[in-house]
Amino acid sequence: MEQNERAYWTKEVAERLNIGESTLRKWCLALEEKGYPFTKGQRGVRAFLERDIEVLSKMKTVLNEIGTTLDEAIEAALGERDNAQSQVVQTFSETPKEQENDRTQVAMSPEVLSAVLENYKEDLLSVVRQEFQETLKKQEERTLERERMMEERARERDENVMKVLRETLDTKKMLAASLEEQKEEKKKNWWQRIFG
């Protein structure tokens, strides 16, 4: 990968090639099955480079020919790419010994680094969203439990109030009956009270 090589996302490439995103994904999966490597971020999101777009563009051109299959288009696009690479790239036997064991890391272009960071940000946001949703769910469960307990207490309170009201009513009835008896008793003459 070149130092300043720009990376594109699925939507951009689909618009550039004037195809649907699902078609682009289908083509990419077919290419990967044939061993074609795409640059990917942490979440497996493809970051398309110019060379990838050239292969996909060649596939589209070949597929526009009547009777061409997807496999034939892939073979034509990969064959053209391999021919171009074989003309430019040194063969393995010509590689100097000091380069064979060179393990220095390849610097990423700002666009690819930005894409990787964007994927990392999306992953992090996904984790934060999930934790936030779990926290909200727990709070909702606690709130529902509190409401249930408050309803239970209110029901018990209402039952106790009704019990006290019934007892008070019964007591008032007994007092009223007792007062009525006393009134009747007072109405009687004194000899009726004694000899009764």
JSON list of C-alpha atoms in Angstrom, two decimals:
[
{"chain": "A", "resi": 1, "resn": "MET", "atom": "CA", "xyz": [0.00, 0.00, 0.00]},
{"chain": "A", "resi": 2, "resn": "GLU", "atom": "CA", "xyz": [1.32, 3.40, -0.94]},
{"chain": "A", "resi": 3, "resn": "GLN", "atom": "CA", "xyz": [1.97, 5.96, 1.80]},
{"chain": "A", "resi": 4, "resn": "ASN", "atom": "CA", "xyz": [-0.67, 8.42, 0.53]},
{"chain": "A", "resi": 5, "resn": "GLU", "atom": "CA", "xyz": [-3.04, 5.95, -1.14]},
{"chain": "A", "resi": 6, "resn": "ARG", "atom": "CA", "xyz": [-6.68, 6.94, -0.67]},
{"chain": "A", "resi": 7, "resn": "ALA", "atom": "CA", "xyz": [-9.22, 4.41, 0.58]},
{"chain": "A", "resi": 8, "resn": "TYR", "atom": "CA", "xyz": [-12.91, 4.38, -0.38]},
{"chain": "A", "resi": 9, "resn": "TRP", "atom": "CA", "xyz": [-15.95, 2.85, 1.35]},
{"chain": "A", "resi": 10, "resn": "THR", "atom": "CA", "xyz": [-18.54, 0.51, -0.13]},
{"chain": "A", "resi": 11, "resn": "LYS", "atom": "CA", "xyz": [-21.09, 3.26, -0.80]},
{"chain": "A", "resi": 12, "resn": "GLU", "atom": "CA", "xyz": [-18.51, 5.44, -2.61]},
{"chain": "A", "resi": 13, "resn": "VAL", "atom": "CA", "xyz": [-17.28, 2.58, -4.78]},
{"chain": "A", "resi": 14, "resn": "ALA", "atom": "CA", "xyz": [-20.82, 1.45, -5.63]},
{"chain": "A", "resi": 15, "resn": "GLU", "atom": "CA", "xyz": [-21.69, 5.00, -6.72]},
{"chain": "A", "resi": 16, "resn": "ARG", "atom": "CA", "xyz": [-18.46, 5.31, -8.68]},
{"chain": "A", "resi": 17, "resn": "LEU", "atom": "CA", "xyz": [-19.10, 2.04, -10.52]},
{"chain": "A", "resi": 18, "resn": "ASN", "atom": "CA", "xyz": [-22.82, 2.80, -10.81]},
{"chain": "A", "resi": 19, "resn": "ILE", "atom": "CA", "xyz": [-23.86, -0.53, -9.24]},
{"chain": "A", "resi": 20, "resn": "GLY", "atom": "CA", "xyz": [-25.79, -1.44, -6.11]},
{"chain": "A", "resi": 21, "resn": "GLU", "atom": "CA", "xyz": [-24.02, -1.95, -2.79]},
{"chain": "A", "resi": 22, "resn": "SER", "atom": "CA", "xyz": [-25.36, -5.52, -2.56]},
{"chain": "A", "resi": 23, "resn": "THR", "atom": "CA", "xyz": [-23.94, -6.26, -6.02]},
{"chain": "A", "resi": 24, "resn": "LEU", "atom": "CA", "xyz": [-20.59, -4.84, -4.95]},
{"chain": "A", "resi": 25, "resn": "ARG", "atom": "CA", "xyz": [-20.58, -7.03, -1.81]},
{"chain": "A", "resi": 26, "resn": "LYS", "atom": "CA", "xyz": [-21.45, -10.09, -3.94]},
{"chain": "A", "resi": 27, "resn": "TRP", "atom": "CA", "xyz": [-18.55, -9.35, -6.31]},
{"chain": "A", "resi": 28, "resn": "CYS", "atom": "CA", "xyz": [-16.16, -8.83, -3.40]},
{"chain": "A", "resi": 29, "resn": "LEU", "atom": "CA", "xyz": [-17.13, -12.14, -1.81]},
{"chain": "A", "resi": 30, "resn": "ALA", "atom": "CA", "xyz": [-16.60, -13.90, -5.15]},
{"chain": "A", "resi": 31, "resn": "LEU", "atom": "CA", "xyz": [-13.19, -12.22, -5.52]},
{"chain": "A", "resi": 32, "resn": "GLU", "atom": "CA", "xyz": [-12.19, -13.22, -1.99]},
{"chain": "A", "resi": 33, "resn": "GLU", "atom": "CA", "xyz": [-13.16, -16.82, -2.73]},
{"chain": "A", "resi": 34, "resn": "LYS", "atom": "CA", "xyz": [-10.64, -16.66, -5.61]},
{"chain": "A", "resi": 35, "resn": "GLY", "atom": "CA", "xyz": [-7.96, -15.41, -3.20]},
{"chain": "A", "resi": 36, "resn": "TYR", "atom": "CA", "xyz": [-8.16, -11.67, -3.90]},
{"chain": "A", "resi": 37, "resn": "PRO", "atom": "CA", "xyz": [-7.16, -9.74, -0.73]},
{"chain": "A", "resi": 38, "resn": "PHE", "atom": "CA", "xyz": [-9.04, -6.57, 0.30]},
{"chain": "A", "resi": 39, "resn": "THR", "atom": "CA", "xyz": [-7.82, -4.17, 2.98]},
{"chain": "A", "resi": 40, "resn": "LYS", "atom": "CA", "xyz": [-10.14, -4.48, 5.99]},
{"chain": "A", "resi": 41, "resn": "GLY", "atom": "CA", "xyz": [-10.66, -2.65, 9.25]},
{"chain": "A", "resi": 42, "resn": "GLN", "atom": "CA", "xyz": [-11.16, -4.24, 12.67]},
{"chain": "A", "resi": 43, "resn": "ARG", "atom": "CA", "xyz": [-14.82, -5.00, 12.06]},
{"chain": "A", "resi": 44, "resn": "GLY", "atom": "CA", "xyz": [-14.12, -6.57, 8.68]},
{"chain": "A", "resi": 45, "resn": "VAL", "atom": "CA", "xyz": [-15.29, -3.51, 6.73]},
{"chain": "A", "resi": 46, "resn": "ARG", "atom": "CA", "xyz": [-13.57, -3.31, 3.35]},
{"chain": "A", "resi": 47, "resn": "ALA", "atom": "CA", "xyz": [-11.52, -0.22, 2.52]},
{"chain": "A", "resi": 48, "resn": "PHE", "atom": "CA", "xyz": [-11.21, -0.11, -1.27]},
{"chain": "A", "resi": 49, "resn": "LEU", "atom": "CA", "xyz": [-8.00, 1.12, -2.87]},
{"chain": "A", "resi": 50, "resn": "GLU", "atom": "CA", "xyz": [-7.62, 2.32, -6.47]},
{"chain": "A", "resi": 51, "resn": "ARG", "atom": "CA", "xyz": [-6.29, -1.07, -7.59]},
{"chain": "A", "resi": 52, "resn": "ASP", "atom": "CA", "xyz": [-9.39, -2.76, -6.10]},
{"chain": "A", "resi": 53, "resn": "ILE", "atom": "CA", "xyz": [-11.64, -0.34, -7.97]},
{"chain": "A", "resi": 54, "resn": "GLU", "atom": "CA", "xyz": [-9.75, -1.07, -11.21]},
{"chain": "A", "resi": 55, "resn": "VAL", "atom": "CA", "xyz": [-10.34, -4.83, -10.77]},
{"chain": "A", "resi": 56, "resn": "LEU", "atom": "CA", "xyz": [-14.03, -4.24, -10.03]},
{"chain": "A", "resi": 57, "resn": "SER", "atom": "CA", "xyz": [-14.33, -1.88, -13.00]},
{"chain": "A", "resi": 58, "resn": "LYS", "atom": "CA", "xyz": [-12.80, -4.51, -15.31]},
{"chain": "A", "resi": 59, "resn": "MET", "atom": "CA", "xyz": [-15.25, -7.07, -13.91]},
{"chain": "A", "resi": 60, "resn": "LYS", "atom": "CA", "xyz": [-18.15, -4.73, -14.70]},
{"chain": "A", "resi": 61, "resn": "THR", "atom": "CA", "xyz": [-16.89, -4.20, -18.24]},
{"chain": "A", "resi": 62, "resn": "VAL", "atom": "CA", "xyz": [-16.57, -7.96, -18.85]},
{"chain": "A", "resi": 63, "resn": "LEU", "atom": "CA", "xyz": [-19.97, -8.66, -17.25]},
{"chain": "A", "resi": 64, "resn": "ASN", "atom": "CA", "xyz": [-21.62, -6.16, -19.60]},
{"chain": "A", "resi": 65, "resn": "GLU", "atom": "CA", "xyz": [-20.69, -8.45, -22.47]},
{"chain": "A", "resi": 66, "resn": "ILE", "atom": "CA", "xyz": [-23.56, -10.77, -23.36]},
{"chain": "A", "resi": 67, "resn": "GLY", "atom": "CA", "xyz": [-23.31, -14.28, -21.92]},
{"chain": "A", "resi": 68, "resn": "THR", "atom": "CA", "xyz": [-20.41, -13.59, -19.55]},
{"chain": "A", "resi": 69, "resn": "THR", "atom": "CA", "xyz": [-20.55, -15.23, -16.11]},
{"chain": "A", "resi": 70, "resn": "LEU", "atom": "CA", "xyz": [-19.29, -13.77, -12.85]},
{"chain": "A", "resi": 71, "resn": "ASP", "atom": "CA", "xyz": [-16.47, -16.35, -12.72]},
{"chain": "A", "resi": 72, "resn": "GLU", "atom": "CA", "xyz": [-15.34, -15.39, -16.22]},
{"chain": "A", "resi": 73, "resn": "ALA", "atom": "CA", "xyz": [-15.37, -11.71, -15.29]},
{"chain": "A", "resi": 74, "resn": "ILE", "atom": "CA", "xyz": [-13.27, -12.44, -12.18]},
{"chain": "A", "resi": 75, "resn": "GLU", "atom": "CA", "xyz": [-10.77, -14.49, -14.18]},
{"chain": "A", "resi": 76, "resn": "ALA", "atom": "CA", "xyz": [-10.45, -11.72, -16.78]},
{"chain": "A", "resi": 77, "resn": "ALA", "atom": "CA", "xyz": [-10.03, -8.98, -14.15]},
{"chain": "A", "resi": 78, "resn": "LEU", "atom": "CA", "xyz": [-7.54, -10.96, -12.06]},
{"chain": "A", "resi": 79, "resn": "GLY", "atom": "CA", "xyz": [-5.67, -12.12, -15.17]},
{"chain": "A", "resi": 80, "resn": "GLU", "atom": "CA", "xyz": [-5.23, -8.54, -16.34]},
{"chain": "A", "resi": 81, "resn": "ARG", "atom": "CA", "xyz": [-4.09, -7.47, -12.85]},
{"chain": "A", "resi": 82, "resn": "ASP", "atom": "CA", "xyz": [-1.59, -10.35, -12.60]},
{"chain": "A", "resi": 83, "resn": "ASN", "atom": "CA", "xyz": [-0.13, -9.48, -16.02]},
{"chain": "A", "resi": 84, "resn": "ALA", "atom": "CA", "xyz": [0.32, -5.86, -14.98]},
{"chain": "A", "resi": 85, "resn": "GLN", "atom": "CA", "xyz": [1.94, -6.86, -11.70]},
{"chain": "A", "resi": 86, "resn": "SER", "atom": "CA", "xyz": [4.30, -9.37, -13.29]},
{"chain": "A", "resi": 87, "resn": "GLN", "atom": "CA", "xyz": [5.67, -6.64, -15.53]},
{"chain": "A", "resi": 88, "resn": "VAL", "atom": "CA", "xyz": [6.40, -4.29, -12.61]},
{"chain": "A", "resi": 89, "resn": "VAL", "atom": "CA", "xyz": [7.20, -6.47, -9.59]},
{"chain": "A", "resi": 90, "resn": "GLN", "atom": "CA", "xyz": [10.52, -8.31, -9.15]},
{"chain": "A", "resi": 91, "resn": "THR", "atom": "CA", "xyz": [10.38, -12.05, -8.87]},
{"chain": "A", "resi": 92, "resn": "PHE", "atom": "CA", "xyz": [10.98, -13.64, -5.47]},
{"chain": "A", "resi": 93, "resn": "SER", "atom": "CA", "xyz": [14.38, -14.98, -6.51]},
{"chain": "A", "resi": 94, "resn": "GLU", "atom": "CA", "xyz": [15.55, -11.48, -7.39]},
{"chain": "A", "resi": 95, "resn": "THR", "atom": "CA", "xyz": [14.69, -10.08, -3.94]},
{"chain": "A", "resi": 96, "resn": "PRO", "atom": "CA", "xyz": [17.83, -9.14, -1.99]},
{"chain": "A", "resi": 97, "resn": "LYS", "atom": "CA", "xyz": [18.47, -11.20, 1.17]},
{"chain": "A", "resi": 98, "resn": "GLU", "atom": "CA", "xyz": [18.28, -8.15, 3.47]},
{"chain": "A", "resi": 99, "resn": "GLN", "atom": "CA", "xyz": [14.75, -7.42, 2.19]},
{"chain": "A", "resi": 100, "resn": "GLU", "atom": "CA", "xyz": [13.54, -10.98, 2.75]},
{"chain": "A", "resi": 101, "resn": "ASN", "atom": "CA", "xyz": [13.94, -10.68, 6.54]},
{"chain": "A", "resi": 102, "resn": "ASP", "atom": "CA", "xyz": [12.86, -7.04, 6.71]},
{"chain": "A", "resi": 103, "resn": "ARG", "atom": "CA", "xyz": [10.04, -6.83, 9.25]},
{"chain": "A", "resi": 104, "resn": "THR", "atom": "CA", "xyz": [9.58, -3.09, 9.35]},
{"chain": "A", "resi": 105, "resn": "GLN", "atom": "CA", "xyz": [5.95, -2.06, 9.50]},
{"chain": "A", "resi": 106, "resn": "VAL", "atom": "CA", "xyz": [4.35, -0.53, 6.45]},
{"chain": "A", "resi": 107, "resn": "ALA", "atom": "CA", "xyz": [3.14, 3.01, 7.08]},
{"chain": "A", "resi": 108, "resn": "MET", "atom": "CA", "xyz": [-0.56, 3.57, 6.47]},
{"chain": "A", "resi": 109, "resn": "SER", "atom": "CA", "xyz": [-1.89, 6.38, 4.40]},
{"chain": "A", "resi": 110, "resn": "PRO", "atom": "CA", "xyz": [-3.93, 8.97, 6.29]},
{"chain": "A", "resi": 111, "resn": "GLU", "atom": "CA", "xyz": [-7.09, 7.74, 4.55]},
{"chain": "A", "resi": 112, "resn": "VAL", "atom": "CA", "xyz": [-6.56, 4.10, 5.54]},
{"chain": "A", "resi": 113, "resn": "LEU", "atom": "CA", "xyz": [-5.52, 5.13, 9.05]},
{"chain": "A", "resi": 114, "resn": "SER", "atom": "CA", "xyz": [-8.64, 7.28, 9.20]},
{"chain": "A", "resi": 115, "resn": "ALA", "atom": "CA", "xyz": [-10.70, 4.29, 8.05]},
{"chain": "A", "resi": 116, "resn": "VAL", "atom": "CA", "xyz": [-9.15, 2.04, 10.72]},
{"chain": "A", "resi": 117, "resn": "LEU", "atom": "CA", "xyz": [-9.75, 4.70, 13.37]},
{"chain": "A", "resi": 118, "resn": "GLU", "atom": "CA", "xyz": [-13.33, 5.12, 12.15]},
{"chain": "A", "resi": 119, "resn": "ASN", "atom": "CA", "xyz": [-13.87, 1.35, 12.51]},
{"chain": "A", "resi": 120, "resn": "TYR", "atom": "CA", "xyz": [-12.34, 1.47, 15.99]},
{"chain": "A", "resi": 121, "resn": "LYS", "atom": "CA", "xyz": [-14.61, 4.41, 16.84]},
{"chain": "A", "resi": 122, "resn": "GLU", "atom": "CA", "xyz": [-17.65, 2.49, 15.57]},
{"chain": "A", "resi": 123, "resn": "ASP", "atom": "CA", "xyz": [-16.64, -0.56, 17.64]},
{"chain": "A", "resi": 124, "resn": "LEU", "atom": "CA", "xyz": [-16.16, 1.60, 20.72]},
{"chain": "A", "resi": 125, "resn": "LEU", "atom": "CA", "xyz": [-19.48, 3.37, 20.15]},
{"chain": "A", "resi": 126, "resn": "SER", "atom": "CA", "xyz": [-21.17, 0.00, 19.73]},
{"chain": "A", "resi": 127, "resn": "VAL", "atom": "CA", "xyz": [-19.77, -1.21, 23.07]},
{"chain": "A", "resi": 128, "resn": "VAL", "atom": "CA", "xyz": [-20.76, 2.05, 24.80]},
{"chain": "A", "resi": 129, "resn": "ARG", "atom": "CA", "xyz": [-24.26, 1.89, 23.27]},
{"chain": "A", "resi": 130, "resn": "GLN", "atom": "CA", "xyz": [-24.65, -1.71, 24.42]},
{"chain": "A", "resi": 131, "resn": "GLU", "atom": "CA", "xyz": [-23.51, -0.89, 27.97]},
{"chain": "A", "resi": 132, "resn": "PHE", "atom": "CA", "xyz": [-25.78, 2.16, 28.01]},
{"chain": "A", "resi": 133, "resn": "GLN", "atom": "CA", "xyz": [-28.74, 0.04, 26.88]},
{"chain": "A", "resi": 134, "resn": "GLU", "atom": "CA", "xyz": [-27.98, -2.57, 29.55]},
{"chain": "A", "resi": 135, "resn": "THR", "atom": "CA", "xyz": [-27.79, 0.17, 32.20]},
{"chain": "A", "resi": 136, "resn": "LEU", "atom": "CA", "xyz": [-31.08, 1.64, 31.00]},
{"chain": "A", "resi": 137, "resn": "LYS", "atom": "CA", "xyz": [-32.68, -1.80, 31.07]},
{"chain": "A", "resi": 138, "resn": "LYS", "atom": "CA", "xyz": [-31.50, -2.39, 34.65]},
{"chain": "A", "resi": 139, "resn": "GLN", "atom": "CA", "xyz": [-32.77, 1.04, 35.71]},
{"chain": "A", "resi": 140, "resn": "GLU", "atom": "CA", "xyz": [-36.09, 0.34, 34.03]},
{"chain": "A", "resi": 141, "resn": "GLU", "atom": "CA", "xyz": [-36.33, -3.01, 35.84]},
{"chain": "A", "resi": 142, "resn": "ARG", "atom": "CA", "xyz": [-35.55, -1.29, 39.18]},
{"chain": "A", "resi": 143, "resn": "THR", "atom": "CA", "xyz": [-38.14, 1.39, 38.46]},
{"chain": "A", "resi": 144, "resn": "LEU", "atom": "CA", "xyz": [-40.76, -1.25, 37.60]},
{"chain": "A", "resi": 145, "resn": "GLU", "atom": "CA", "xyz": [-39.90, -3.14, 40.81]},
{"chain": "A", "resi": 146, "resn": "ARG", "atom": "CA", "xyz": [-40.25, 0.07, 42.86]},
{"chain": "A", "resi": 147, "resn": "GLU", "atom": "CA", "xyz": [-43.58, 0.82, 41.21]},
{"chain": "A", "resi": 148, "resn": "ARG", "atom": "CA", "xyz": [-44.77, -2.73, 41.91]},
{"chain": "A", "resi": 149, "resn": "MET", "atom": "CA", "xyz": [-43.74, -2.41, 45.56]},
{"chain": "A", "resi": 150, "resn": "MET", "atom": "CA", "xyz": [-45.45, 1.00, 45.83]},
{"chain": "A", "resi": 151, "resn": "GLU", "atom": "CA", "xyz": [-48.64, -0.45, 44.32]},
{"chain": "A", "resi": 152, "resn": "GLU", "atom": "CA", "xyz": [-48.47, -3.36, 46.78]},
{"chain": "A", "resi": 153, "resn": "ARG", "atom": "CA", "xyz": [-48.02, -0.94, 49.70]},
{"chain": "A", "resi": 154, "resn": "ALA", "atom": "CA", "xyz": [-50.88, 1.24, 48.42]},
{"chain": "A", "resi": 155, "resn": "ARG", "atom": "CA", "xyz": [-53.13, -1.82, 48.17]},
{"chain": "A", "resi": 156, "resn": "GLU", "atom": "CA", "xyz": [-52.19, -2.91, 51.71]},
{"chain": "A", "resi": 157, "resn": "ARG", "atom": "CA", "xyz": [-52.79, 0.65, 52.96]},
{"chain": "A", "resi": 158, "resn": "ASP", "atom": "CA", "xyz": [-56.18, 0.77, 51.23]},
{"chain": "A", "resi": 159, "resn": "GLU", "atom": "CA", "xyz": [-57.14, -2.57, 52.77]},
{"chain": "A", "resi": 160, "resn": "ASN", "atom": "CA", "xyz": [-56.09, -1.34, 56.24]},
{"chain": "A", "resi": 161, "resn": "VAL", "atom": "CA", "xyz": [-58.05, 1.92, 55.78]},
{"chain": "A", "resi": 162, "resn": "MET", "atom": "CA", "xyz": [-61.14, -0.05, 54.72]},
{"chain": "A", "resi": 163, "resn": "LYS", "atom": "CA", "xyz": [-60.74, -2.36, 57.74]},
{"chain": "A", "resi": 164, "resn": "VAL", "atom": "CA", "xyz": [-60.48, 0.63, 60.10]},
{"chain": "A", "resi": 165, "resn": "LEU", "atom": "CA", "xyz": [-63.51, 2.26, 58.43]},
{"chain": "A", "resi": 166, "resn": "ARG", "atom": "CA", "xyz": [-65.57, -0.93, 58.86]},
{"chain": "A", "resi": 167, "resn": "GLU", "atom": "CA", "xyz": [-64.54, -1.22, 62.51]},
{"chain": "A", "resi": 168, "resn": "THR", "atom": "CA", "xyz": [-65.37, 2.45, 63.07]},
{"chain": "A", "resi": 169, "resn": "LEU", "atom": "CA", "xyz": [-68.76, 1.99, 61.39]},
{"chain": "A", "resi": 170, "resn": "ASP", "atom": "CA", "xyz": [-69.46, -1.11, 63.51]},
{"chain": "A", "resi": 171, "resn": "THR", "atom": "CA", "xyz": [-68.48, 0.83, 66.65]},
{"chain": "A", "resi": 172, "resn": "LYS", "atom": "CA", "xyz": [-70.76, 3.72, 65.67]},
{"chain": "A", "resi": 173, "resn": "LYS", "atom": "CA", "xyz": [-73.66, 1.29, 65.09]},
{"chain": "A", "resi": 174, "resn": "MET", "atom": "CA", "xyz": [-73.08, -0.27, 68.52]},
{"chain": "A", "resi": 175, "resn": "LEU", "atom": "CA", "xyz": [-72.92, 3.19, 70.15]},
{"chain": "A", "resi": 176, "resn": "ALA", "atom": "CA", "xyz": [-76.09, 4.26, 68.34]},
{"chain": "A", "resi": 177, "resn": "ALA", "atom": "CA", "xyz": [-77.88, 1.11, 69.50]},
{"chain": "A", "resi": 178, "resn": "SER", "atom": "CA", "xyz": [-76.64, 1.68, 73.05]},
{"chain": "A", "resi": 179, "resn": "LEU", "atom": "CA", "xyz": [-77.81, 5.31, 73.01]},
{"chain": "A", "resi": 180, "resn": "GLU", "atom": "CA", "xyz": [-81.20, 4.21, 71.70]},
{"chain": "A", "resi": 181, "resn": "GLU", "atom": "CA", "xyz": [-81.51, 1.75, 74.55]},
{"chain": "A", "resi": 182, "resn": "GLN", "atom": "CA", "xyz": [-80.61, 4.47, 77.04]},
{"chain": "A", "resi": 183, "resn": "LYS", "atom": "CA", "xyz": [-83.24, 6.79, 75.54]},
{"chain": "A", "resi": 184, "resn": "GLU", "atom": "CA", "xyz": [-85.86, 4.06, 75.78]},
{"chain": "A", "resi": 185, "resn": "GLU", "atom": "CA", "xyz": [-84.82, 3.41, 79.34]},
{"chain": "A", "resi": 186, "resn": "LYS", "atom": "CA", "xyz": [-85.20, 7.10, 80.26]},
{"chain": "A", "resi": 187, "resn": "LYS", "atom": "CA", "xyz": [-88.68, 7.25, 78.70]},
{"chain": "A", "resi": 188, "resn": "LYS", "atom": "CA", "xyz": [-89.96, 4.63, 81.08]},
{"chain": "A", "resi": 189, "resn": "ASN", "atom": "CA", "xyz": [-91.44, 5.85, 84.31]},
{"chain": "A", "resi": 190, "resn": "TRP", "atom": "CA", "xyz": [-89.47, 5.28, 87.47]},
{"chain": "A", "resi": 191, "resn": "TRP", "atom": "CA", "xyz": [-91.71, 2.41, 88.65]},
{"chain": "A", "resi": 192, "resn": "GLN", "atom": "CA", "xyz": [-91.37, 0.69, 85.26]},
{"chain": "A", "resi": 193, "resn": "ARG", "atom": "CA", "xyz": [-87.64, 0.93, 85.60]},
{"chain": "A", "resi": 194, "resn": "ILE", "atom": "CA", "xyz": [-87.65, -0.63, 89.07]},
{"chain": "A", "resi": 195, "resn": "PHE", "atom": "CA", "xyz": [-90.41, -3.22, 88.59]},
{"chain": "A", "resi": 196, "resn": "GLY", "atom": "CA", "xyz": [-89.88, -3.50, 85.03]}
]
